[in-house]
Short mmCIF file of C-alpha atoms in Angstrom, two decimals:
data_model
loop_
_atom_site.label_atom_id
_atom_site.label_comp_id
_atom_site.label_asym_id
_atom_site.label_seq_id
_atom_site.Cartn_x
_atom_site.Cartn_y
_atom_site.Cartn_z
CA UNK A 148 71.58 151.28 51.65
CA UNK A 149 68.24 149.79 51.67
CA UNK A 150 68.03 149.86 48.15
CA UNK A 151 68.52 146.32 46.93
CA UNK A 152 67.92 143.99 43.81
CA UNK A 153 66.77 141.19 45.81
CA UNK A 154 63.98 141.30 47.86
CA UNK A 155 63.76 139.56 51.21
CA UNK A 156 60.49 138.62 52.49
CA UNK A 157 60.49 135.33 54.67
CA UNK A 158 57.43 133.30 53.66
CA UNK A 159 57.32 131.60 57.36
CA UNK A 160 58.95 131.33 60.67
CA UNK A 161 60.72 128.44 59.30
CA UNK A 162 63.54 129.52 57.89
CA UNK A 163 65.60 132.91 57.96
CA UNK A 164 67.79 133.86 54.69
CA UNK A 165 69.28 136.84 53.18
CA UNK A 166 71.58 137.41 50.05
CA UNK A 167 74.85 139.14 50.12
CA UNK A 168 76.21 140.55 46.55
CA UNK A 169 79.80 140.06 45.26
CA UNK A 170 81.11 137.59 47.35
CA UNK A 171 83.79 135.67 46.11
CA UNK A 172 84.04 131.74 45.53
CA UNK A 173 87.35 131.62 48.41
CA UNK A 174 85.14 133.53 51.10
CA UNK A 175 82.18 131.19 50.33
CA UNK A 176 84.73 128.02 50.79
CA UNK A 177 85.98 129.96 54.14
CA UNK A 178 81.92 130.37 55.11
CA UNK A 179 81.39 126.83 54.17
CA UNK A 180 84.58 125.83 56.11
CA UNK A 181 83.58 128.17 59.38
CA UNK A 182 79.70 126.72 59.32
CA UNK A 183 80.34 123.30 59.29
CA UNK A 184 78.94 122.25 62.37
CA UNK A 185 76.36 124.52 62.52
CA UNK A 186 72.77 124.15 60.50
CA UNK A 187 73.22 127.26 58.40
CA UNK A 188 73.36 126.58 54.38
CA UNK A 189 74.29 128.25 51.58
CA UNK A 190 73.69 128.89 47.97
CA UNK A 191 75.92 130.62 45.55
CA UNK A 192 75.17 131.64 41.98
CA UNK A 193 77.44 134.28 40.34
CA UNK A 194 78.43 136.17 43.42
CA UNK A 195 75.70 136.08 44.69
CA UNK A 196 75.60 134.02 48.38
CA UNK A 197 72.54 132.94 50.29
CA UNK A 198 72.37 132.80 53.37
CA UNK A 199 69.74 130.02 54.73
CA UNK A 200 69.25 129.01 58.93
CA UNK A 201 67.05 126.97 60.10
CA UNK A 202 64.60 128.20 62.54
CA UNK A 203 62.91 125.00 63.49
CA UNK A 204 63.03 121.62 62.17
CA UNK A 205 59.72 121.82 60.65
CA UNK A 206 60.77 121.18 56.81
CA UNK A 207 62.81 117.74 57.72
CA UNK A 208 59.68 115.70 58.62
CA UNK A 209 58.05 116.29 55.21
CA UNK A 210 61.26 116.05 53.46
CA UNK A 211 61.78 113.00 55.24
CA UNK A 212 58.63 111.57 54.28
CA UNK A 213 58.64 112.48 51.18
CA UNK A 214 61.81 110.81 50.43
CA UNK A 215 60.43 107.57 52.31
CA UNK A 216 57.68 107.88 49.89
CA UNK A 217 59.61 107.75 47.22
CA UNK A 218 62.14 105.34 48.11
CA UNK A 219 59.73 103.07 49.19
CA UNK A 220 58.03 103.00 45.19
CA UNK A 221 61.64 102.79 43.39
CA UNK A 222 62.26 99.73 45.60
CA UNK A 223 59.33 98.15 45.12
CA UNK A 224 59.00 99.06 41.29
CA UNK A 225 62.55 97.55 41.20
CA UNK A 226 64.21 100.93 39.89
CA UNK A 227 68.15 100.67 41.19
CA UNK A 228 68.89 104.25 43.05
CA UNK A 229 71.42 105.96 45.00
CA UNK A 230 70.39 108.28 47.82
CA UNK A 231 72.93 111.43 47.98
CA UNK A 232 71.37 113.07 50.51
CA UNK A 233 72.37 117.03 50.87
CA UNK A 234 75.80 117.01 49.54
CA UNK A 235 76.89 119.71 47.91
CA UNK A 236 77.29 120.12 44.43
CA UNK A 237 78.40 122.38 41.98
CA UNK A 238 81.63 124.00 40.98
CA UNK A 239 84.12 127.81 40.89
CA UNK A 240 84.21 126.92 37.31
CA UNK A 241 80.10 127.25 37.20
CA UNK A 242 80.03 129.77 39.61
CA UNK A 243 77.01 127.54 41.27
CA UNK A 244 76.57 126.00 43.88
CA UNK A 245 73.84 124.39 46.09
CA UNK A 246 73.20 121.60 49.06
CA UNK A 247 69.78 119.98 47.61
CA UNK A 248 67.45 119.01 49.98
CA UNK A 249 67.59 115.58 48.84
CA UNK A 250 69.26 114.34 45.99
CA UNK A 251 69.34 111.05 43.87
CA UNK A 252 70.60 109.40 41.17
CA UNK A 253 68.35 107.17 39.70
CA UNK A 254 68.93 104.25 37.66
CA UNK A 255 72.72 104.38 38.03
CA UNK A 256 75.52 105.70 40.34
CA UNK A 257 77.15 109.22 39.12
CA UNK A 258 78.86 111.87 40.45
CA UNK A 259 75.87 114.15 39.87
CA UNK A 260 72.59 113.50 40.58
CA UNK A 261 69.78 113.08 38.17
CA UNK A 262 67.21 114.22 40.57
CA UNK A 263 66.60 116.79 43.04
CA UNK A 264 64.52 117.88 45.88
CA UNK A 265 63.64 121.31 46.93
CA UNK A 266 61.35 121.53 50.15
CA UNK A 267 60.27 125.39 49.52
CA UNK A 268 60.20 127.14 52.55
CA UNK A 269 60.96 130.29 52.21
CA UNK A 270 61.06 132.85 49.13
CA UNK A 271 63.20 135.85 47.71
CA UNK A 272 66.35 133.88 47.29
CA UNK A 273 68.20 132.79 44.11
CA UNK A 274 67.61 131.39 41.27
CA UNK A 275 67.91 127.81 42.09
CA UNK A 276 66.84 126.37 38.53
CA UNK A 277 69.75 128.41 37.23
CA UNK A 278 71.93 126.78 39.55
CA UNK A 279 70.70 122.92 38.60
CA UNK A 280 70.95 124.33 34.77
CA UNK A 281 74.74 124.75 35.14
CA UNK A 282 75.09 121.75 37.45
CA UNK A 283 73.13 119.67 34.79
CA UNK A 284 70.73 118.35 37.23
CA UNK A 285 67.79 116.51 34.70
CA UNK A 286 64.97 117.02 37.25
CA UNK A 287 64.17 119.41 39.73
CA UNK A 288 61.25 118.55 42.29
CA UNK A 289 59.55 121.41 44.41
CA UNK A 290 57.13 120.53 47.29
CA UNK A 291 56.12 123.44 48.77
CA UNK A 292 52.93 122.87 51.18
CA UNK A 293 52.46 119.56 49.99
CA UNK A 294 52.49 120.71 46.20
CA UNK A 295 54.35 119.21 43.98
CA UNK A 296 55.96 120.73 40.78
CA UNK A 297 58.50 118.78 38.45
CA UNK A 298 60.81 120.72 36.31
CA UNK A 299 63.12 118.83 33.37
CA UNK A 300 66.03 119.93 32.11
CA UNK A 301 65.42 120.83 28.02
CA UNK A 302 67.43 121.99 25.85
CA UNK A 303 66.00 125.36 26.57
CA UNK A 304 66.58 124.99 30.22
CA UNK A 305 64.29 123.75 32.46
CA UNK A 306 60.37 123.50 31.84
CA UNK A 307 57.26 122.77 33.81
CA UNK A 308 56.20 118.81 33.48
CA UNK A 309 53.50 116.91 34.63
CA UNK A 310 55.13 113.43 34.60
CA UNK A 311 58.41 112.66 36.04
CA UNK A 312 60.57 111.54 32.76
CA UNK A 313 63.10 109.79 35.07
CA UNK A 314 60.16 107.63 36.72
CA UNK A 315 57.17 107.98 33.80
CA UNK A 316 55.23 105.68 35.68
CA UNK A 317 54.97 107.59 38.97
CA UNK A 318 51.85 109.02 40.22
CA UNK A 319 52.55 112.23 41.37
CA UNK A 320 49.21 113.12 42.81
CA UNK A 321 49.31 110.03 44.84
CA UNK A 322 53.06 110.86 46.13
CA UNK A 323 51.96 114.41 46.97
CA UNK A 324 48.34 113.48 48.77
CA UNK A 325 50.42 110.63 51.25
CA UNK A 326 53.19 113.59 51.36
CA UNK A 327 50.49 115.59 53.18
CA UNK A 328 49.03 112.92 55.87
CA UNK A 329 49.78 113.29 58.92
CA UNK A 330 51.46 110.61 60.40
CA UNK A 331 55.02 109.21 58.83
CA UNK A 332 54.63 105.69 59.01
CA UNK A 333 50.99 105.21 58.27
CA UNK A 334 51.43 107.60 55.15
CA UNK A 335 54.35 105.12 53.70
CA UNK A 336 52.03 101.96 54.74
CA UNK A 337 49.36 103.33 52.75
CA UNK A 338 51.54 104.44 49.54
CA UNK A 339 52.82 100.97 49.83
CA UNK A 340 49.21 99.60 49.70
CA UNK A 341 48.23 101.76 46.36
CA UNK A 342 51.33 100.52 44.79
CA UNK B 238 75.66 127.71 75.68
CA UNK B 239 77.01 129.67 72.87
CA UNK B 240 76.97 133.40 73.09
CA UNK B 241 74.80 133.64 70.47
CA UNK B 242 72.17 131.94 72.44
CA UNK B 243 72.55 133.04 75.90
CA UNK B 244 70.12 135.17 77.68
CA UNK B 245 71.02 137.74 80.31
CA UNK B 246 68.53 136.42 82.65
CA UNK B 247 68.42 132.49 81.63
CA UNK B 248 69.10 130.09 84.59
CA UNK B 249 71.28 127.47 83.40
CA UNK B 250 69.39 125.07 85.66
CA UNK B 251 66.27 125.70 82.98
CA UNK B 252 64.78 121.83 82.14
CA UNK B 253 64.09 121.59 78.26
CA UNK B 254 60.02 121.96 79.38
CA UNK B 255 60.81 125.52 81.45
CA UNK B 256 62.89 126.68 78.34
CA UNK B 257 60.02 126.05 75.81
CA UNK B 258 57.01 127.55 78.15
CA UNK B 259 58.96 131.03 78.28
CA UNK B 260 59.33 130.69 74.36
CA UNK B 261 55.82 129.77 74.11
CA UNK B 262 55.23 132.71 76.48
CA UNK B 263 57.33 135.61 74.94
CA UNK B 264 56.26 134.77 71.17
CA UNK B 265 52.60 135.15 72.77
CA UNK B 266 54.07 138.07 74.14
CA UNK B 267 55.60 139.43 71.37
CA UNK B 268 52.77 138.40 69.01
CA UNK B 269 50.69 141.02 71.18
CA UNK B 270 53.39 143.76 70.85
CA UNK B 271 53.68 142.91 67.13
CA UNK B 272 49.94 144.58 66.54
CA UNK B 273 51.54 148.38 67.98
CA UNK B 274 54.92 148.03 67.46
CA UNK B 275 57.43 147.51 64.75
CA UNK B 276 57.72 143.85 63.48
CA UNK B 277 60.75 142.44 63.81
CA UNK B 278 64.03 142.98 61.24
CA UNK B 279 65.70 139.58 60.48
CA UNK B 280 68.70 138.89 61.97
CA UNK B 281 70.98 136.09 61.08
CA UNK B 282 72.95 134.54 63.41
CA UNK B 283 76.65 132.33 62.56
CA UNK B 284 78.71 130.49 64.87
CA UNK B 285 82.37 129.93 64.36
CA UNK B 286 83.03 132.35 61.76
CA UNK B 287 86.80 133.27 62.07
CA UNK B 288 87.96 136.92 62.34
CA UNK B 289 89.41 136.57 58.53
CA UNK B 290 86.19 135.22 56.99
CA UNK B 291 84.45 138.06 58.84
CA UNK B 292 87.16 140.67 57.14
CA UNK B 293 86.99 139.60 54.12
CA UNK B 294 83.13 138.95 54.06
CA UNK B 295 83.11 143.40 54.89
CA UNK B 296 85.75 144.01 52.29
CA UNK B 297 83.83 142.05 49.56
CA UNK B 298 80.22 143.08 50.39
CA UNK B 299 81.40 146.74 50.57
CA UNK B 300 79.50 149.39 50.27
CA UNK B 301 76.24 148.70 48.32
CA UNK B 302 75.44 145.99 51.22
CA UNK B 303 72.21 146.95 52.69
CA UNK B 304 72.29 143.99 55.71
CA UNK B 305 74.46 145.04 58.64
CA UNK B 306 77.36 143.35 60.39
CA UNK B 307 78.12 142.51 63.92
CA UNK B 308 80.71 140.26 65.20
CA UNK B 309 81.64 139.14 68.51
CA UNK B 310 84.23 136.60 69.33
CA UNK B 311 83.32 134.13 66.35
CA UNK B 312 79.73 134.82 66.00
CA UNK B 313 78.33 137.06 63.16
CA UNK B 314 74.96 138.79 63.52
CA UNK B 315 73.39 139.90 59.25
CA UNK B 316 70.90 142.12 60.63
CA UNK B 317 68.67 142.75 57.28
CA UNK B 318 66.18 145.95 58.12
CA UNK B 319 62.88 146.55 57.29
CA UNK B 320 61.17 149.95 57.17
CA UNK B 321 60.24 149.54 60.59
CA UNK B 322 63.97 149.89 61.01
CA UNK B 323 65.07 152.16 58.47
CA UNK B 324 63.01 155.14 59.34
CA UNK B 325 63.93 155.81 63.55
CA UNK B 326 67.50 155.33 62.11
CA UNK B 327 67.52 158.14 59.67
CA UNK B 328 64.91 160.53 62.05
CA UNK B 329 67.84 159.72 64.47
CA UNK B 330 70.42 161.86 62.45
CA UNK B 331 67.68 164.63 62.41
CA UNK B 332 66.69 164.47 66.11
CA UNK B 333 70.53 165.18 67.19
CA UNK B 334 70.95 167.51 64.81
CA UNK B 335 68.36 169.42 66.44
CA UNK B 336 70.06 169.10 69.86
CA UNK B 337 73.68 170.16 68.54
CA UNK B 338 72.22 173.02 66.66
CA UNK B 339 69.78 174.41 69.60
CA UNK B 340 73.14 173.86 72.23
CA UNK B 341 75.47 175.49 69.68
CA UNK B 342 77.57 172.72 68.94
CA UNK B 343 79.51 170.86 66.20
CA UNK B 344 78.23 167.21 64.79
CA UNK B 345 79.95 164.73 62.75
CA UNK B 346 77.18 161.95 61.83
CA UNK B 347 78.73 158.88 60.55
CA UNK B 348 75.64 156.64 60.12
CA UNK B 349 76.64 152.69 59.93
CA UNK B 350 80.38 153.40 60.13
CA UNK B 351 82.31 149.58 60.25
CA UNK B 352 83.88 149.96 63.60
CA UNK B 353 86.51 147.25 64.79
CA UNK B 354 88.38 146.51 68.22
CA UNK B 355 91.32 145.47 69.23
CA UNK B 356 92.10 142.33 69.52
CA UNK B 357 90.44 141.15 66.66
CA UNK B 358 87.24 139.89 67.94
CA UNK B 359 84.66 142.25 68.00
CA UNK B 360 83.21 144.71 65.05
CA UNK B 361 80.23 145.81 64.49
CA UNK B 362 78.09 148.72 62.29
CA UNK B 363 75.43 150.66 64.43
CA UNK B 364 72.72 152.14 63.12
CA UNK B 365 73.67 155.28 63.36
CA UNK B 366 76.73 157.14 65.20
CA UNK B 367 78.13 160.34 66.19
CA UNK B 368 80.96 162.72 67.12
CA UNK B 369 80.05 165.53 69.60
CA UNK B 370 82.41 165.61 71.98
CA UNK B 371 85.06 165.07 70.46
CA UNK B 372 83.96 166.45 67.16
CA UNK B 373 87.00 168.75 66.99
CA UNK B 374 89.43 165.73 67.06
CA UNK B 375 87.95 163.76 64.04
CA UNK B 376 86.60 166.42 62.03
CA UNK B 377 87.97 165.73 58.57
CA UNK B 378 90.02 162.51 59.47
CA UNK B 379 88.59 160.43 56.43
CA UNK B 380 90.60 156.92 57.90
CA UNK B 381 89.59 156.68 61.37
CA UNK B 382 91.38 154.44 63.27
CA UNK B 383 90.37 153.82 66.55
CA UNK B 384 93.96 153.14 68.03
CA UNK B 385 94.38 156.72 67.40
CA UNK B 386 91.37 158.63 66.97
CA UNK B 387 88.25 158.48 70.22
CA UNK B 388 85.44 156.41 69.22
CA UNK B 389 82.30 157.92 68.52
CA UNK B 390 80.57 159.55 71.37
CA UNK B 391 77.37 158.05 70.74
CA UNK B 392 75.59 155.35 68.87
CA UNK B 393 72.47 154.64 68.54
CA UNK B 394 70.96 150.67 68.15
CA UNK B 395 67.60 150.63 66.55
CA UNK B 396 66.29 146.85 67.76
CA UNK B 397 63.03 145.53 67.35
CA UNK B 398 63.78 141.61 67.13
CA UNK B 399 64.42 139.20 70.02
CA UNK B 400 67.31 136.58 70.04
CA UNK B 401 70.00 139.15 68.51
CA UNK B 402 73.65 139.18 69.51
CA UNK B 403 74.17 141.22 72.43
CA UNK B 404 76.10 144.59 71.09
CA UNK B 405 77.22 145.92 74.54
CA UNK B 406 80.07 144.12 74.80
CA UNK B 407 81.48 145.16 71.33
CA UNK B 408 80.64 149.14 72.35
CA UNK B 409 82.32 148.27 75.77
CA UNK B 410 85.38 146.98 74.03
CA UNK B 411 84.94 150.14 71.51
CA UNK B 412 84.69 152.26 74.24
CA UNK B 413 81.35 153.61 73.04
CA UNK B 414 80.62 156.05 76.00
CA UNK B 415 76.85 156.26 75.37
CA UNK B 416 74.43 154.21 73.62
CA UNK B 417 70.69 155.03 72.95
CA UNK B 418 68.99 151.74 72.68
CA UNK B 419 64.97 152.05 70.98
CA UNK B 420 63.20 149.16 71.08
CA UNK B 421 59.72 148.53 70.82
CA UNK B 422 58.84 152.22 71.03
CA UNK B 423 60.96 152.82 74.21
CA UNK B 424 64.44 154.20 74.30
CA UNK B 425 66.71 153.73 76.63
CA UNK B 426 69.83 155.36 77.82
CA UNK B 427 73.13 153.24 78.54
CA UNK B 428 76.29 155.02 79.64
CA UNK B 429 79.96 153.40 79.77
CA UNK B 430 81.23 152.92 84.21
CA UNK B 431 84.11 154.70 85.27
CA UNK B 432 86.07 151.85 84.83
CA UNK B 433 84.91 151.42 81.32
CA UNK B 434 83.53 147.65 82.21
CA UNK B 435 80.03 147.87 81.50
CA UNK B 436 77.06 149.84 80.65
CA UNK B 437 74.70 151.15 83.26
CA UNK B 438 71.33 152.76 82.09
CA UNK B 439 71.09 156.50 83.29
CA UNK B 440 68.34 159.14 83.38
CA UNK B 441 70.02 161.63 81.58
CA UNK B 442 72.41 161.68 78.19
CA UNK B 443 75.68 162.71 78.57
CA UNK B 444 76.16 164.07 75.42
CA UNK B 445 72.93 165.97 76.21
CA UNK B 446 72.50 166.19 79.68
CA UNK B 447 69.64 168.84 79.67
CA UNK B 448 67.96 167.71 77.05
CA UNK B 449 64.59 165.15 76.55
CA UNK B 450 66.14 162.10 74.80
CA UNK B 451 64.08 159.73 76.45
CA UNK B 452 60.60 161.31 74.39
CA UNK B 453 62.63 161.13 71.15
CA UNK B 454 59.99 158.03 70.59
CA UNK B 455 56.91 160.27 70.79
CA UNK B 456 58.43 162.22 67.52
CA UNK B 457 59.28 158.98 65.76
CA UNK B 458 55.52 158.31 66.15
CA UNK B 459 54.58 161.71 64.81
CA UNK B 460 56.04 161.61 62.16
CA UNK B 461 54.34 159.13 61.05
CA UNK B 462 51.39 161.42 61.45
CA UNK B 463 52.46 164.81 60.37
CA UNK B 464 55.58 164.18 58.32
CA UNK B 465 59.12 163.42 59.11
CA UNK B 466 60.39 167.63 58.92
CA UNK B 467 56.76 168.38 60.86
CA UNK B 468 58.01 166.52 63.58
CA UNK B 469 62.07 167.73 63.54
CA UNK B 470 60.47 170.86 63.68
CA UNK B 471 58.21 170.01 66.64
CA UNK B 472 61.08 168.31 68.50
CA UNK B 473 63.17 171.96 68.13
CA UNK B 474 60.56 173.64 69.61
CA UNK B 475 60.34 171.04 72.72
CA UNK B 476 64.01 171.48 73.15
CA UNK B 477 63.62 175.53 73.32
CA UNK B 478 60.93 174.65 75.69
CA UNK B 479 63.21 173.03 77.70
CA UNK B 480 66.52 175.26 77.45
CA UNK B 481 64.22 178.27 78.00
CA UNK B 482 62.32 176.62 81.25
#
């Protein structure tokens, strides 16, 4: 019984989550359905379903902000994009399927976003590159602890960048240092300011 | 409040500011206890999961799941254990082995059997169970169904975590008679009322009347010193001890 492919070790208080094996697409629609009102989230890949609740609402001020922060630059750069926000994407047919933390499509308005946001908080769950592969998500962002890491989809699948190829011109160092101040407003002022 | 997040002893007159000091103070509290005593297993808590999702979730996760069930009108408890968890729940099957073999009686050890009541609102897994009692009327049944067959006579709920759904009311509806609760080193004993309503905590087993279930704790922590048999063995000779005082 304890014997288990996937390990579970919470990397903070922040956030509990736990994977449950063969579950299938109609009892993740009926979890989905059942959960609606309530913070819990959940990923699917392959049978697999993750479980994710909230402990606190630590992650949504840096999420926030960082999503201010960027917002903020593709305005003022005058780069047209449409905030999605967490909704849900993927299909049965993939067998994925994920709520990003934030999601965009930049440049123009689709039904799937060309960018997405993944506040890491906690570790041991699935493959969520996997998941973006299928969905054909181009770029995958990961801030974990004020770290940034971009990921673009290849034709290989995704790989490790250090510019953004959807906005070439972005300073990710800068994004990520005004991602870590302190205080919401004052950190988009000052972004503003280097811009 | 939802059941999920309602404590036996809150005051629903609580401000917002009284509710967060006692957090403040019980996770200073239980970072203390966390140095000497188990840390906590995860438990994930749902709210408004219907009785069907719940079914089908046990059906589909079967048997290779390693995270553990509860349900209780609409919420779901994934309890995910730790080692800290794991290991009193398997000495467990040892220690009462010990008892039913010094007394002369018959066991049937079911470990996290999926146990459902009627109506459909409460199920749950414990962490371990057993038939002792009425040992003689289950032994062999391999479908028990608890419209027909007793429940078991005792279960035992290994809990080191705070905030986890309150299993007493699906044992009561169960009709669990006894319950050994360990949690943070201390067991307790909780026995079904007369009028098979509620639990009360008693001195003394029923199961094992005579015997020292409260100090099953002390061989937990020994045998983390001298080995898990070293301390079965250690336990049997307590209990002749005690049958022979």
């Amino acid at each position: 019984m304890v014997n288990s492919p996937v390990r579970e070790v919470p990397a903070s208080q922040v956030q509990s989550n736990t994977v449950l094996s063969n579950v299938s697409w109609s009892v993740l629609e009926a979890l989905d359905d059942n959960l609606a009102e309530t913070g819990a989230r959940l990923v699917y890949l392959d049978g697999c379903l993750e479980i994710m609740v909230p402990l606190s609402e630590e992650h949504e001020e840096p999420k926030k902000l960082l999503a201010q922060l960027l917002e903020a630059y593709m305005r003022l750069k005058g780069i047209r994009f449409y905030a999605k926000g967490s909704a849900t994407i993927g299909l049965k047919q993939l067998g994925a399927r994920k709520e990003p933390d934030e999601s965009y499509c930049v440049g123009e308005r689709s039904k799937v976003p060309n960018l997405a946001i993944e506040i890491t908080v906690t570790s041991g769950g699935l493959d969520v590159l996997e998941i973006y592969r299928r969905i054909g998500v181009r770029e995958v962002w990961f801030w974990e602890d004020g770290v940034i890491a971009v990921y673009a989809l290849g034709e290989q699948g995704y790989e490790q960048v250090y510019k953004s190829q959807l906005l070439p011109e972005l300073d990710i160092r800068s994004l990520e240092f005004h991602s870590r101040m302190a205080d919401q407003f004052d950190a988009v002022n000052s972004f503003i300011e280097t811009l | 409040m939802t059941p999920a997040l309602s404590r036996p002893n809150g005051k629903s007159t609580d401000t917002l500011a009284d509710i967060e000091m006692q957090e403040a103070i019980a996770t200073q509290a239980s970072e203390k206890i966390a140095t000497t005593h188990p840390i906590s297993e995860t438990r994930i808590l749902l709210e408004g999961i219907s009785w069907d999702t719940y079914e089908r979730l046990l059906e589909e996760t079967g048997e290779g799941r390693h995270q553990r069930f509860a349900y209780c009108d609409g919420v779901l408890e994934i309890m995910v254990p730790l080692a800290d968890h794991e290991e009193p729940t398997r000495l467990f099957d040892d220690f009462v082995a010990v008892f039913v073999d010094a007394l002369g009686l018959e066991l049937r050890k079911l470990g996290s059997l999926t146990m459902k009541a009627e109506p459909k609102t409460k199920g749950l897994e414990p962490d371990c169970c057993f038939y002792i009692q009425n040992e003689a009327a289950v032994r062999g049944v391999s479908q028990l169904d608890f419209a027909v067959h007793p429940p078991p006579d005792l279960v035992v709920e290994v809990d080191n975590s705070s905030g986890s759904l309150d299993k007493f009311p699906i044992y009561g509806a169960l009709k669990v008679p006894e319950i050994w609760r360990l949690r943070r080193g201390v067991l307790t004993i909780h026995c079904l009322n007369e009028a098979q309503t509620d639990y009360a905590e008693a001195e003394q087993s029923v199961a094992f009347p005579q015997l020292p279930v409260r100090e099953l704790p002390q061989f937990i922590e020994r045998a983390k010193v001298v080995g898990q048999r070293a301390a079965v063995r250690e336990l049997a000779k307590r209990v002749k001890e005690v049958l022979d005082a």
